mmCIF file of C-alpha atoms in Angstrom:
data_model
loop_
_atom_site.group_PDB
_atom_site.id
_atom_site.type_symbol
_atom_site.label_atom_id
_atom_site.label_comp_id
_atom_site.label_asym_id
_atom_site.label_seq_id
_atom_site.Cartn_x
_atom_site.Cartn_y
_atom_site.Cartn_z
ATOM 1 C CA MET A 1 136.332 130.275 150.579
ATOM 2 C CA LEU A 2 134.868 131.327 147.687
ATOM 3 C CA ARG A 3 137.363 129.094 145.780
ATOM 4 C CA TYR A 4 135.867 125.811 147.651
ATOM 5 C CA THR A 5 132.183 126.855 146.972
ATOM 6 C CA LEU A 6 132.820 127.113 143.135
ATOM 7 C CA ALA A 7 134.644 123.793 143.362
ATOM 8 C CA ALA A 8 131.654 122.242 145.153
ATOM 9 C CA VAL A 9 129.202 123.790 142.613
ATOM 10 C CA LEU A 10 131.526 122.335 139.704
ATOM 11 C CA MET A 11 131.526 118.904 141.501
ATOM 12 C CA THR A 12 127.625 118.663 141.541
ATOM 13 C CA ALA A 13 127.315 119.696 138.294
ATOM 14 C CA VAL A 14 129.699 117.081 136.971
ATOM 15 C CA CYS A 15 127.738 114.446 139.098
ATOM 16 C CA VAL A 16 124.394 115.625 137.677
ATOM 17 C CA VAL A 17 125.651 115.607 134.161
ATOM 18 C CA SER A 18 127.213 111.981 134.923
ATOM 19 C CA ALA A 19 123.763 110.870 136.346
ATOM 20 C CA GLN A 20 121.945 112.201 133.336
ATOM 21 C CA VAL A 21 124.258 110.434 130.871
ATOM 22 C CA GLU A 22 124.185 107.108 132.318
ATOM 23 C CA VAL A 23 120.201 106.888 132.728
ATOM 24 C CA ILE A 24 119.775 107.783 128.792
ATOM 25 C CA ASP A 25 118.342 104.782 126.760
ATOM 26 C CA ARG A 26 119.990 105.075 123.318
ATOM 27 C CA SER A 27 117.298 102.899 121.452
ATOM 28 C CA PRO A 28 115.380 104.889 118.924
ATOM 29 C CA ALA A 29 112.079 104.697 120.925
ATOM 30 C CA SER A 30 113.618 106.230 124.039
ATOM 31 C CA ARG A 31 115.048 109.001 121.846
ATOM 32 C CA SER A 32 111.860 109.546 120.157
ATOM 33 C CA ALA A 33 110.179 109.746 123.438
ATOM 34 C CA ALA A 34 112.798 111.887 125.003
ATOM 35 C CA ALA A 35 112.627 114.483 122.161
ATOM 36 C CA PRO A 36 111.495 118.170 123.144
ATOM 37 C CA SER A 37 107.751 118.943 122.654
ATOM 38 C CA SER A 38 108.598 121.437 120.075
ATOM 39 C CA ASN A 39 109.790 118.385 117.766
ATOM 40 C CA GLN A 40 106.827 116.535 118.030
ATOM 41 C CA ALA A 41 105.456 117.608 114.625
ATOM 42 C CA ALA A 42 108.293 115.728 112.901
ATOM 43 C CA ALA A 43 106.917 112.308 114.237
ATOM 44 C CA PRO A 44 104.399 111.531 111.341
ATOM 45 C CA VAL A 45 107.532 112.118 108.940
ATOM 46 C CA ASN A 46 109.517 109.613 110.750
ATOM 47 C CA GLY A 47 106.820 107.330 111.103
ATOM 48 C CA GLN A 48 105.966 107.740 107.539
ATOM 49 C CA GLN A 49 109.790 106.915 106.552
ATOM 50 C CA THR A 50 109.952 103.973 108.946
ATOM 51 C CA ALA A 51 106.960 102.466 107.067
ATOM 52 C CA GLU A 52 108.407 102.816 103.841
ATOM 53 C CA LEU A 53 111.739 101.258 104.997
ATOM 54 C CA TYR A 54 109.689 98.302 106.279
ATOM 55 C CA TYR A 55 107.872 98.291 102.804
ATOM 56 C CA GLN A 56 111.345 98.396 101.075
ATOM 57 C CA LEU A 57 112.203 95.335 103.216
ATOM 58 C CA GLN A 58 109.286 93.523 102.342
ATOM 59 C CA LEU A 59 109.548 94.087 98.704
ATOM 60 C CA LEU A 60 113.090 92.968 98.692
ATOM 61 C CA GLN A 61 112.453 89.798 100.624
ATOM 62 C CA GLN A 62 109.637 89.407 98.287
ATOM 63 C CA GLU A 63 112.103 89.619 95.157
ATOM 64 C CA VAL A 64 114.454 87.135 96.733
ATOM 65 C CA LEU A 65 111.716 84.453 97.269
ATOM 66 C CA GLU A 66 110.305 85.121 93.455
ATOM 67 C CA LEU A 67 114.186 84.344 92.286
ATOM 68 C CA ARG A 68 114.445 81.219 94.497
ATOM 69 C CA GLY A 69 111.006 80.018 93.231
ATOM 70 C CA LEU A 70 112.146 80.887 89.664
ATOM 71 C CA VAL A 71 115.444 78.906 89.901
ATOM 72 C CA GLU A 72 113.519 76.010 91.260
ATOM 73 C CA GLN A 73 110.779 75.846 88.424
ATOM 74 C CA GLN A 74 113.915 76.446 85.912
ATOM 75 C CA ALA A 75 115.391 73.196 87.236
ATOM 76 C CA HIS A 76 112.447 71.369 87.084
ATOM 77 C CA GLU A 77 111.718 72.482 83.658
ATOM 78 C CA LEU A 78 115.223 71.587 82.519
ATOM 79 C CA LYS A 79 114.662 67.956 83.964
ATOM 80 C CA ARG A 80 111.312 67.577 82.348
ATOM 81 C CA LEU A 81 112.665 68.634 78.655
ATOM 82 C CA LYS A 82 115.550 66.282 79.342
ATOM 83 C CA GLN A 83 113.012 63.423 80.180
ATOM 84 C CA GLN A 84 110.991 64.342 77.373
ATOM 85 C CA ARG A 85 114.062 64.136 74.847
ATOM 86 C CA LEU A 86 114.916 60.543 76.358
ATOM 87 C CA ASP A 87 111.341 59.608 75.820
ATOM 88 C CA ASP A 88 111.388 60.877 72.380
ATOM 89 C CA TYR A 89 114.451 58.743 71.582
ATOM 90 C CA LEU A 90 113.239 55.673 73.094
ATOM 91 C CA ASP A 91 109.847 56.176 71.150
ATOM 92 C CA LEU A 92 111.807 56.586 67.880
ATOM 93 C CA ASP A 93 113.803 53.399 68.712
ATOM 94 C CA ARG A 94 110.959 51.283 69.481
ATOM 95 C CA ARG A 95 109.244 52.509 66.037
ATOM 96 C CA LEU A 96 112.537 51.646 64.176
ATOM 97 C CA SER A 97 112.928 48.273 65.674
ATOM 98 C CA GLN A 98 109.338 47.304 64.337
ATOM 99 C CA LEU A 99 110.001 48.652 60.643
ATOM 100 C CA SER A 100 111.667 46.641 58.030
ATOM 101 C CA GLY A 101 112.109 46.899 54.076
ATOM 102 C CA THR A 102 113.127 49.939 52.125
ATOM 103 C CA SER A 103 109.462 51.463 51.907
ATOM 104 C CA SER A 104 109.365 51.663 55.717
ATOM 105 C CA ASN A 105 112.991 53.053 56.209
ATOM 106 C CA ALA A 106 111.961 56.347 54.483
ATOM 107 C CA LYS A 107 109.287 56.833 57.532
ATOM 108 C CA PRO A 108 111.829 56.364 60.337
ATOM 109 C CA ALA A 109 114.098 58.746 58.598
ATOM 110 C CA ASN A 110 111.306 61.389 58.390
ATOM 111 C CA SER A 111 110.438 60.756 62.055
ATOM 112 C CA SER A 112 113.960 60.922 63.063
ATOM 113 C CA THR A 113 114.205 64.143 61.461
ATOM 114 C CA SER A 114 111.121 65.470 63.350
ATOM 115 C CA THR A 115 112.123 64.048 66.572
ATOM 116 C CA THR A 116 115.606 65.941 66.233
ATOM 117 C CA THR A 117 113.966 68.973 65.531
ATOM 118 C CA ALA A 118 111.500 68.969 68.315
ATOM 119 C CA ALA A 119 114.378 68.024 70.554
ATOM 120 C CA SER A 120 116.497 71.069 69.134
ATOM 121 C CA ASN A 121 113.577 73.367 69.796
ATOM 122 C CA SER A 122 113.160 72.360 73.236
ATOM 123 C CA ASP A 123 116.757 72.659 73.973
ATOM 124 C CA THR A 124 116.760 76.344 72.609
ATOM 125 C CA ALA A 125 113.785 77.388 74.477
ATOM 126 C CA ALA A 126 115.434 76.038 77.718
ATOM 127 C CA SER A 127 118.663 77.386 77.108
ATOM 128 C CA SER A 128 116.904 80.780 76.355
ATOM 129 C CA SER A 129 114.966 80.891 79.505
ATOM 130 C CA LYS A 130 118.090 79.786 81.500
ATOM 131 C CA ASP A 131 119.801 82.690 79.929
ATOM 132 C CA GLU A 132 117.235 85.002 80.803
ATOM 133 C CA LEU A 133 116.901 84.051 84.180
ATOM 134 C CA LYS A 134 120.847 84.502 84.855
ATOM 135 C CA SER A 135 120.786 87.744 83.155
ATOM 136 C CA TYR A 136 117.944 88.964 85.543
ATOM 137 C CA ARG A 137 119.625 87.394 88.537
ATOM 138 C CA ASP A 138 122.736 89.012 87.685
ATOM 139 C CA ALA A 139 121.268 92.556 87.570
ATOM 140 C CA ILE A 140 119.239 91.906 90.807
ATOM 141 C CA ASP A 141 122.391 90.794 92.644
ATOM 142 C CA LEU A 142 123.958 94.306 91.812
ATOM 143 C CA VAL A 143 120.914 95.987 93.375
ATOM 144 C CA LEU A 144 120.436 93.947 96.405
ATOM 145 C CA LYS A 145 123.735 92.474 97.465
ATOM 146 C CA LYS A 146 126.446 94.770 95.926
ATOM 147 C CA GLN A 147 124.201 97.943 95.966
ATOM 148 C CA ASP A 148 126.165 99.139 92.758
ATOM 149 C CA TYR A 149 123.322 101.145 91.254
ATOM 150 C CA ASP A 150 125.372 102.357 88.189
ATOM 151 C CA ALA A 151 126.198 98.973 87.183
ATOM 152 C CA ALA A 152 122.842 97.656 88.106
ATOM 153 C CA ILE A 153 121.388 100.192 85.646
ATOM 154 C CA VAL A 154 123.867 99.214 82.893
ATOM 155 C CA LYS A 155 122.674 95.377 83.565
ATOM 156 C CA LEU A 156 119.184 96.090 83.560
ATOM 157 C CA LYS A 157 118.937 97.951 80.407
ATOM 158 C CA GLU A 158 120.994 95.064 78.992
ATOM 159 C CA HIS A 159 118.511 92.682 80.197
ATOM 160 C CA LEU A 160 115.700 94.598 78.550
ATOM 161 C CA ALA A 161 117.409 94.910 75.224
ATOM 162 C CA ASN A 162 117.999 91.021 74.975
ATOM 163 C CA PHE A 163 114.691 90.163 76.443
ATOM 164 C CA PRO A 164 112.108 93.242 75.789
ATOM 165 C CA ARG A 165 108.981 91.176 76.583
ATOM 166 C CA GLY A 166 110.227 88.434 78.609
ATOM 167 C CA ARG A 167 109.383 87.113 81.930
ATOM 168 C CA TYR A 168 111.107 89.580 84.045
ATOM 169 C CA ALA A 169 111.128 92.689 81.736
ATOM 170 C CA GLY A 170 108.330 94.123 84.030
ATOM 171 C CA ASN A 171 110.339 93.696 87.134
ATOM 172 C CA ALA A 172 113.442 95.160 85.450
ATOM 173 C CA LEU A 173 111.599 98.259 84.565
ATOM 174 C CA TYR A 174 110.234 98.764 87.965
ATOM 175 C CA TRP A 175 114.014 98.347 89.473
ATOM 176 C CA LEU A 176 115.029 100.836 87.016
ATOM 177 C CA GLY A 177 112.534 103.476 88.189
ATOM 178 C CA GLU A 178 113.420 102.731 91.755
ATOM 179 C CA ILE A 179 116.986 103.172 91.343
ATOM 180 C CA TYR A 180 116.783 106.598 89.562
ATOM 181 C CA LEU A 181 114.435 107.621 92.293
ATOM 182 C CA LEU A 182 117.032 106.706 94.862
ATOM 183 C CA LYS A 183 119.375 108.684 92.752
ATOM 184 C CA GLY A 184 117.156 111.696 92.783
ATOM 185 C CA GLU A 185 116.819 111.461 89.063
ATOM 186 C CA LEU A 186 112.965 112.038 88.744
ATOM 187 C CA GLU A 187 112.534 112.467 85.232
ATOM 188 C CA ASN A 188 114.319 109.207 84.525
ATOM 189 C CA SER A 189 112.519 107.530 87.364
ATOM 190 C CA ARG A 190 109.366 108.703 85.883
ATOM 191 C CA GLN A 191 109.840 107.217 82.402
ATOM 192 C CA TRP A 192 110.524 103.822 83.508
ATOM 193 C CA PHE A 193 107.838 103.562 86.010
ATOM 194 C CA VAL A 194 105.204 104.931 83.232
ATOM 195 C CA GLN A 195 106.860 102.210 80.777
ATOM 196 C CA LEU A 196 106.001 99.548 83.094
ATOM 197 C CA LEU A 197 102.340 100.660 83.781
ATOM 198 C CA THR A 198 101.795 101.101 79.971
ATOM 199 C CA ASP A 199 103.735 97.946 78.610
ATOM 200 C CA PHE A 200 102.767 95.496 81.201
ATOM 201 C CA PRO A 201 99.265 96.202 82.632
ATOM 202 C CA ASN A 202 98.170 93.906 85.600
ATOM 203 C CA HIS A 203 101.837 93.258 86.583
ATOM 204 C CA PRO A 204 102.245 92.158 90.035
ATOM 205 C CA LYS A 205 104.565 95.219 90.747
ATOM 206 C CA GLU A 206 101.950 97.485 89.188
ATOM 207 C CA PRO A 207 100.604 98.876 92.864
ATOM 208 C CA ASP A 208 104.232 99.776 93.910
ATOM 209 C CA ALA A 209 105.018 101.419 90.568
ATOM 210 C CA GLN A 210 101.557 103.455 90.886
ATOM 211 C CA PHE A 211 102.989 104.728 94.471
ATOM 212 C CA LYS A 212 106.293 105.343 93.491
ATOM 213 C CA LEU A 213 105.229 107.071 90.367
ATOM 214 C CA GLY A 214 102.579 109.209 92.133
ATOM 215 C CA LYS A 215 105.565 110.245 94.486
ATOM 216 C CA VAL A 216 107.726 111.252 91.635
ATOM 217 C CA TYR A 217 104.822 113.385 90.126
ATOM 218 C CA TYR A 218 104.278 115.194 93.410
ATOM 219 C CA GLN A 219 108.108 115.834 93.519
ATOM 220 C CA LEU A 220 107.776 117.246 90.163
ATOM 221 C CA GLY A 221 104.801 119.507 90.774
ATOM 222 C CA ASP A 222 102.047 117.499 89.009
ATOM 223 C CA LYS A 223 99.888 116.950 92.068
ATOM 224 C CA SER A 224 96.738 116.121 90.164
ATOM 225 C CA GLN A 225 98.760 113.129 88.070
ATOM 226 C CA SER A 226 99.900 112.122 91.620
ATOM 227 C CA LYS A 227 96.943 112.048 93.500
ATOM 228 C CA ALA A 228 95.124 109.811 90.864
ATOM 229 C CA LEU A 229 98.234 107.336 90.885
ATOM 230 C CA LEU A 230 98.171 107.383 94.672
ATOM 231 C CA GLN A 231 94.554 106.515 95.093
ATOM 232 C CA GLU A 232 94.864 103.752 92.686
ATOM 233 C CA ALA A 233 97.621 102.631 94.779
ATOM 234 C CA ALA A 234 95.471 103.090 98.101
ATOM 235 C CA LYS A 235 92.884 100.644 96.479
ATOM 236 C CA SER A 236 95.417 97.721 96.151
ATOM 237 C CA LYS A 237 96.269 95.112 99.045
ATOM 238 C CA GLY A 238 99.413 94.978 101.067
ATOM 239 C CA ASN A 239 101.790 97.402 102.717
ATOM 240 C CA VAL A 240 101.885 99.737 99.671
ATOM 241 C CA ALA A 241 98.055 100.445 100.030
ATOM 242 C CA LYS A 242 98.592 101.874 103.508
ATOM 243 C CA LEU A 243 101.788 103.980 102.354
ATOM 244 C CA ALA A 244 99.759 105.502 99.562
ATOM 245 C CA GLN A 245 96.799 106.158 102.209
ATOM 246 C CA ASP A 246 99.357 107.933 104.295
ATOM 247 C CA TYR A 247 100.861 109.972 101.620
ATOM 248 C CA LEU A 248 97.601 110.969 100.758
ATOM 249 C CA LYS A 249 96.699 112.351 104.084
ATOM 250 C CA ALA A 250 100.099 113.939 104.506
ATOM 251 C CA ASN A 251 100.078 115.750 101.177
ATOM 252 C CA PHE A 252 96.437 116.372 100.174
ATOM 253 C CA ASP A 253 93.531 117.992 101.890
ATOM 254 C CA SER A 254 91.410 115.037 101.459
#
């Protein structure tokens, strides 16, 4: 009799457990709602992490859009330079056809030299600009697509060595700071973010660098520097301002 009773109890327990398993919603929202009340204090941290992940996604999307726009702009610039060179040659040909005599031949020669030099300079500038864009895109591909951060560090530093004051130098500095922060190398991260803010004031990524540098200083124990930078980032626009405000509320009294 006792054996049958125990079997009945075990069957009942199995049915209860099975019923509980079937009704569990495995979505992140349901798991959060089903968490014990003792874990409710961790919710703000999860919310902060979710917000920062969303911010990172926005930042990456912005980077992709910027690169796409730069490619289109470079293509337009190359087309314009080619058209300008063609116009210069047509203008030179027109002037040569109007000139005659030995005294007049000297002028077309000088004009030809000047036009050729101008065209050569245009080609050089276009080539340099194209090389700079390719260098930066190759580095960012290692970050966004391949997530090969060690190779990206090498490529970004190489880009900065070749184009120290180039159009994408500020962006390269930001991503070096970001990668080192992801790797947990706080001092290296600090140096690159500081260089961006020092060498490229009013850069579009300045608020993002201020927010990240504020977090770096906080982790390094320099709360005074951290608070000052976070307050500056909190004054900016966009998602980074909200993240900076939340970080201030979570880690500082006021």
